[in-house]
Amino acid sequence: LNFCTDKMFSYAVKSVCLFDWKSSGVNRTWNIGKKATRVCHAETGSLLLAGSRDGSIHELSSEQETRSWSAHELDVETAMEVSQSKISRNVVTWADWIRGDDVVVQSSEDLTLRLWDVRTFGIVKSFTGHNNILTCCSSSPDGHLLLSCSNGFDGAGCEVKVWDSRYGILFNMKGHMQTVVSCKFLSFGSELAKYVVTVSADNSMKVWSLQDGACVTTSDIPPQDRPTCMDVAFDNSSDCEVVSVGSQAGGLNCYSIDRSGTSQWLYTTST
């Protein structure tokens, strides 16, 4: 799931759908033949990359699929692989580019959070502290803070950690009862993050304060819509963060979060 200006991209089995989150309508669907696992977009919103279960990457435009290839680090202009790096047992569960830097943060099934320098493909830093498999990671808009979350059940594991990208762990946030599937910073259009939002397999969405790690708001997600992914975007017109949560049922639940951390359900849509 990936936001783009006033639209958002959502992935589904064997297809990629473009939603207009304000009208909850489907604008465009691309059929790529294999199960799509991740999507991301160019800043202009006119170009989209989709990864699929067979290991290939598809480049999509507003008109049609233009190219597809199998690789790790890619030059989009030439569709050629630039480089790759591999660490034994480092099963990558998520990666996020640190804004304004040549560094990527990556979470792994080996319980480690890693920072990679994409110029050398070397590891800048490694952070440990989770006792369960990491499921997602994220970086703050200013690049100073990192998030990671983990799997678990019955309240064991199921935690979110906030890290200083230079020095390590700041604090833990616990409260979910099942695997935390995604975590994001909320900054309301500024460089400084104010809250963290998380979604969990326990069918809840929580907003946490970055001042003390306390839970500010908990919202229930419909039981038939077990979360699989999440993305956020700031909406200038409402001065709120818009959170879209993808579900195993193939639909999206959209919420708004105001500057006090209060969340409000907007609508549910399906592919």
CSV table of C-alpha atoms in Angstrom, one decimal:
chain,number,residue,atom,x,y,z
A,1,LEU,CA,0.0,0.0,0.0
A,2,ASN,CA,1.5,3.3,-1.0
A,3,PHE,CA,0.1,6.9,-1.0
A,4,CYS,CA,0.7,9.3,-3.9
A,5,THR,CA,-0.6,12.9,-3.5
A,6,ASP,CA,-4.5,12.7,-3.8
A,7,LYS,CA,-4.4,9.1,-4.8
A,8,MET,CA,-3.1,5.9,-3.3
A,9,PHE,CA,-1.8,2.7,-4.8
A,10,SER,CA,-2.9,-0.6,-3.4
A,11,TYR,CA,-1.7,-4.1,-4.3
A,12,ALA,CA,-3.9,-7.2,-4.5
A,13,VAL,CA,-3.6,-10.7,-5.9
A,14,LYS,CA,-2.2,-10.6,-9.5
A,15,SER,CA,-3.1,-6.9,-9.9
A,16,VAL,CA,-2.3,-3.4,-8.7
A,17,CYS,CA,-5.2,-0.9,-8.2
A,18,LEU,CA,-5.1,2.9,-8.1
A,19,PHE,CA,-7.6,4.3,-5.6
A,20,ASP,CA,-8.7,7.9,-5.2
A,21,TRP,CA,-8.9,8.0,-1.4
A,22,LYS,CA,-11.1,11.0,-1.3
A,23,SER,CA,-13.8,9.4,-3.4
A,24,SER,CA,-13.0,5.8,-2.5
A,25,GLY,CA,-13.2,4.9,-6.2
A,26,VAL,CA,-10.9,2.7,-8.3
A,27,ASN,CA,-9.2,4.8,-11.0
A,28,ARG,CA,-7.1,2.2,-12.7
A,29,THR,CA,-6.1,-1.5,-12.4
A,30,TRP,CA,-3.0,-3.2,-13.8
A,31,ASN,CA,-2.9,-7.0,-14.2
A,32,ILE,CA,0.7,-8.2,-13.7
A,33,GLY,CA,0.0,-12.0,-13.7
A,34,LYS,CA,1.7,-12.8,-10.4
A,35,LYS,CA,0.8,-11.9,-6.8
A,36,ALA,CA,2.0,-8.4,-6.1
A,37,THR,CA,3.7,-8.0,-2.8
A,38,ARG,CA,4.9,-4.4,-2.6
A,39,VAL,CA,4.4,-1.1,-4.5
A,40,CYS,CA,6.1,2.3,-4.5
A,41,HIS,CA,5.8,5.3,-6.7
A,42,ALA,CA,7.8,8.2,-8.2
A,43,GLU,CA,7.2,11.6,-6.6
A,44,THR,CA,5.3,12.8,-9.7
A,45,GLY,CA,2.9,9.8,-9.3
A,46,SER,CA,3.2,9.0,-13.0
A,47,LEU,CA,5.4,5.9,-12.5
A,48,LEU,CA,4.9,2.9,-10.2
A,49,LEU,CA,7.1,0.0,-9.3
A,50,ALA,CA,5.4,-3.3,-8.2
A,51,GLY,CA,7.2,-6.3,-6.8
A,52,SER,CA,5.7,-9.7,-7.2
A,53,ARG,CA,5.9,-13.2,-5.6
A,54,ASP,CA,8.0,-14.6,-8.4
A,55,GLY,CA,10.8,-12.2,-7.6
A,56,SER,CA,10.3,-9.8,-10.5
A,57,ILE,CA,9.7,-6.1,-10.5
A,58,HIS,CA,7.2,-4.4,-12.8
A,59,GLU,CA,7.5,-0.8,-13.9
A,60,LEU,CA,4.0,0.6,-14.6
A,61,SER,CA,3.0,3.9,-16.1
A,62,SER,CA,-0.4,5.6,-16.2
A,63,GLU,CA,-1.0,4.0,-19.6
A,64,GLN,CA,0.4,0.5,-19.3
A,65,GLU,CA,3.0,-1.8,-17.9
A,66,THR,CA,6.3,-0.7,-19.6
A,67,ARG,CA,8.9,-3.1,-18.3
A,68,SER,CA,9.6,-5.9,-15.9
A,69,TRP,CA,12.8,-7.5,-14.6
A,70,SER,CA,14.3,-9.5,-11.8
A,71,ALA,CA,17.0,-7.8,-9.7
A,72,HIS,CA,17.9,-6.3,-6.4
A,73,GLU,CA,19.1,-2.7,-6.7
A,74,LEU,CA,18.0,-1.3,-10.1
A,75,ASP,CA,18.6,1.6,-12.4
A,76,VAL,CA,15.1,2.5,-13.5
A,77,GLU,CA,16.3,4.2,-16.7
A,78,THR,CA,18.1,1.1,-18.0
A,79,ALA,CA,16.3,-1.7,-16.2
A,80,MET,CA,19.7,-3.1,-15.3
A,81,GLU,CA,20.8,-4.4,-12.0
A,82,VAL,CA,23.2,-2.1,-10.3
A,83,SER,CA,24.3,-4.2,-7.4
A,84,GLN,CA,23.2,-6.5,-4.7
A,85,SER,CA,24.3,-7.6,-1.2
A,86,LYS,CA,23.4,-10.7,0.8
A,87,ILE,CA,23.8,-11.7,4.4
A,88,SER,CA,23.1,-15.2,5.6
A,89,ARG,CA,19.7,-15.6,7.4
A,90,ASN,CA,18.9,-11.9,6.6
A,91,VAL,CA,15.4,-12.5,5.4
A,92,VAL,CA,14.2,-8.9,4.5
A,93,THR,CA,10.7,-8.1,5.9
A,94,TRP,CA,10.7,-4.4,5.1
A,95,ALA,CA,12.9,-1.5,3.9
A,96,ASP,CA,12.5,2.3,4.0
A,97,TRP,CA,14.7,5.0,2.4
A,98,ILE,CA,15.8,7.6,4.9
A,99,ARG,CA,14.8,10.9,3.4
A,100,GLY,CA,17.7,13.2,2.3
A,101,ASP,CA,20.3,10.5,2.8
A,102,ASP,CA,21.9,7.6,0.9
A,103,VAL,CA,20.9,5.2,3.6
A,104,VAL,CA,18.1,2.6,3.8
A,105,VAL,CA,16.8,1.0,7.0
A,106,GLN,CA,15.9,-2.6,6.7
A,107,SER,CA,14.1,-5.1,9.1
A,108,SER,CA,14.9,-8.8,9.1
A,109,GLU,CA,13.6,-12.1,10.3
A,110,ASP,CA,17.0,-12.5,12.2
A,111,LEU,CA,15.7,-10.0,14.7
A,112,THR,CA,18.1,-7.2,13.5
A,113,LEU,CA,17.4,-3.7,12.2
A,114,ARG,CA,20.1,-2.6,9.7
A,115,LEU,CA,21.2,0.6,8.1
A,116,TRP,CA,22.7,0.2,4.6
A,117,ASP,CA,24.7,2.8,2.7
A,118,VAL,CA,23.4,2.4,-0.9
A,119,ARG,CA,26.6,3.9,-2.4
A,120,THR,CA,28.7,1.1,-1.1
A,121,PHE,CA,26.0,-1.5,-0.2
A,122,GLY,CA,27.7,-1.8,3.2
A,123,ILE,CA,26.2,-1.9,6.6
A,124,VAL,CA,26.4,1.4,8.5
A,125,LYS,CA,24.8,0.2,11.7
A,126,SER,CA,23.0,-2.8,13.2
A,127,PHE,CA,20.5,-2.6,16.1
A,128,THR,CA,19.3,-5.6,18.1
A,129,GLY,CA,16.8,-5.9,20.9
A,130,HIS,CA,13.8,-7.6,19.5
A,131,ASN,CA,13.0,-11.2,20.7
A,132,ASN,CA,10.6,-11.8,17.9
A,133,ILE,CA,10.8,-11.6,14.1
A,134,LEU,CA,10.7,-8.0,12.8
A,135,THR,CA,7.7,-7.4,10.5
A,136,CYS,CA,8.2,-3.7,9.4
A,137,CYS,CA,10.4,-0.7,9.8
A,138,SER,CA,10.1,3.0,9.1
A,139,SER,CA,12.1,6.3,9.3
A,140,SER,CA,11.0,9.7,10.5
A,141,PRO,CA,10.8,12.6,8.0
A,142,ASP,CA,14.0,14.2,9.5
A,143,GLY,CA,15.8,10.8,9.4
A,144,HIS,CA,16.8,10.9,13.1
A,145,LEU,CA,14.3,8.3,14.4
A,146,LEU,CA,13.6,4.8,13.3
A,147,LEU,CA,10.7,2.4,14.0
A,148,SER,CA,10.5,-1.3,14.1
A,149,CYS,CA,7.7,-3.7,15.1
A,150,SER,CA,7.5,-7.5,15.6
A,151,ASN,CA,5.3,-10.5,15.5
A,152,GLY,CA,3.9,-12.3,18.5
A,153,PHE,CA,0.7,-13.6,20.1
A,154,ASP,CA,-1.3,-13.2,23.4
A,155,GLY,CA,0.7,-10.0,24.1
A,156,ALA,CA,4.1,-11.7,24.0
A,157,GLY,CA,6.3,-9.9,21.4
A,158,CYS,CA,3.8,-7.7,19.5
A,159,GLU,CA,5.9,-4.6,20.3
A,160,VAL,CA,7.1,-1.4,18.7
A,161,LYS,CA,10.5,0.1,19.3
A,162,VAL,CA,11.6,3.6,18.7
A,163,TRP,CA,15.3,4.1,17.9
A,164,ASP,CA,17.7,7.0,17.6
A,165,SER,CA,19.4,6.3,14.2
A,166,ARG,CA,22.8,7.2,15.7
A,167,TYR,CA,22.7,5.8,19.2
A,168,GLY,CA,20.1,3.0,19.4
A,169,ILE,CA,17.0,2.2,21.4
A,170,LEU,CA,14.9,5.0,23.0
A,171,PHE,CA,11.8,3.2,24.3
A,172,ASN,CA,9.4,0.3,23.7
A,173,MET,CA,5.7,0.6,23.1
A,174,LYS,CA,3.5,-2.4,24.1
A,175,GLY,CA,-0.2,-2.9,24.0
A,176,HIS,CA,-1.1,-4.9,20.9
A,177,MET,CA,-2.1,-8.6,21.6
A,178,GLN,CA,-1.1,-10.0,18.2
A,179,THR,CA,1.6,-9.4,15.5
A,180,VAL,CA,2.2,-5.8,14.7
A,181,VAL,CA,2.1,-5.8,10.9
A,182,SER,CA,3.0,-2.1,10.2
A,183,CYS,CA,4.3,1.0,11.8
A,184,LYS,CA,4.6,4.6,10.6
A,185,PHE,CA,5.5,8.1,11.9
A,186,LEU,CA,2.9,10.9,11.9
A,187,SER,CA,4.4,14.4,11.4
A,188,PHE,CA,1.5,16.4,9.9
A,189,GLY,CA,3.5,17.8,7.0
A,190,SER,CA,6.6,18.8,9.1
A,191,GLU,CA,10.0,17.3,9.6
A,192,LEU,CA,9.4,16.5,13.2
A,193,ALA,CA,7.3,13.4,14.0
A,194,LYS,CA,4.7,13.8,16.8
A,195,TYR,CA,3.1,10.4,16.9
A,196,VAL,CA,3.5,6.8,15.8
A,197,VAL,CA,0.6,4.8,14.3
A,198,THR,CA,0.6,1.0,14.2
A,199,VAL,CA,-1.8,-1.7,13.0
A,200,SER,CA,-1.9,-5.3,14.3
A,201,ALA,CA,-3.3,-8.7,13.6
A,202,ASP,CA,-5.5,-8.2,16.7
A,203,ASN,CA,-7.6,-5.9,14.5
A,204,SER,CA,-6.6,-2.7,16.1
A,205,MET,CA,-4.9,0.5,15.1
A,206,LYS,CA,-3.1,2.4,17.8
A,207,VAL,CA,-1.7,6.0,18.0
A,208,TRP,CA,1.3,6.5,20.3
A,209,SER,CA,2.9,9.6,21.6
A,210,LEU,CA,6.6,10.1,20.8
A,211,GLN,CA,7.1,12.1,24.0
A,212,ASP,CA,6.7,9.2,26.4
A,213,GLY,CA,5.6,6.2,24.3
A,214,ALA,CA,2.1,6.2,25.8
A,215,CYS,CA,-0.9,5.0,23.7
A,216,VAL,CA,-3.1,7.9,22.8
A,217,THR,CA,-5.9,6.3,20.8
A,218,THR,CA,-7.0,2.8,19.9
A,219,SER,CA,-9.4,2.1,17.0
A,220,ASP,CA,-11.0,-1.2,16.2
A,221,ILE,CA,-10.7,-2.6,12.7
A,222,PRO,CA,-13.6,-4.8,11.5
A,223,PRO,CA,-13.0,-8.5,12.3
A,224,GLN,CA,-13.3,-9.5,8.7
A,225,ASP,CA,-10.6,-7.0,7.6
A,226,ARG,CA,-7.5,-8.4,9.3
A,227,PRO,CA,-4.7,-5.9,8.5
A,228,THR,CA,-1.9,-6.7,6.1
A,229,CYS,CA,-0.3,-3.3,5.5
A,230,MET,CA,-0.7,0.4,6.0
A,231,ASP,CA,0.4,3.8,4.6
A,232,VAL,CA,-0.1,7.4,5.7
A,233,ALA,CA,-0.3,10.8,4.0
A,234,PHE,CA,-0.9,14.3,5.3
A,235,ASP,CA,-4.1,16.0,4.0
A,236,ASN,CA,-3.6,19.8,3.9
A,237,SER,CA,-7.3,20.5,3.4
A,238,SER,CA,-8.4,18.8,6.7
A,239,ASP,CA,-5.0,19.3,8.5
A,240,CYS,CA,-5.1,15.6,9.4
A,241,GLU,CA,-3.1,12.5,8.6
A,242,VAL,CA,-5.0,10.0,6.5
A,243,VAL,CA,-4.2,6.4,7.3
A,244,SER,CA,-5.2,3.6,4.9
A,245,VAL,CA,-5.1,0.0,6.2
A,246,GLY,CA,-5.1,-2.9,3.7
A,247,SER,CA,-6.8,-6.1,4.7
A,248,GLN,CA,-6.6,-9.8,3.8
A,249,ALA,CA,-10.1,-9.5,2.4
A,250,GLY,CA,-8.7,-7.2,-0.3
A,251,GLY,CA,-10.3,-4.0,0.9
A,252,LEU,CA,-9.1,-0.8,2.5
A,253,ASN,CA,-10.2,0.9,5.7
A,254,CYS,CA,-9.4,4.6,5.8
A,255,TYR,CA,-9.1,6.8,8.9
A,256,SER,CA,-8.1,10.4,9.7
A,257,ILE,CA,-5.9,11.3,12.7
A,258,ASP,CA,-5.9,14.9,14.0
A,259,ARG,CA,-3.1,16.8,15.8
A,260,SER,CA,-4.5,15.6,19.2
A,261,GLY,CA,-4.0,12.0,18.1
A,262,THR,CA,-7.7,11.3,17.9
A,263,SER,CA,-8.6,9.0,15.0
A,264,GLN,CA,-11.9,8.9,13.0
A,265,TRP,CA,-13.0,6.2,10.6
A,266,LEU,CA,-13.7,7.5,7.1
A,267,TYR,CA,-14.8,4.6,5.0
A,268,THR,CA,-14.2,1.1,3.8
A,269,THR,CA,-13.7,0.1,0.2
A,270,SER,CA,-12.9,-3.1,-1.6
A,271,THR,CA,-11.3,-4.1,-4.9
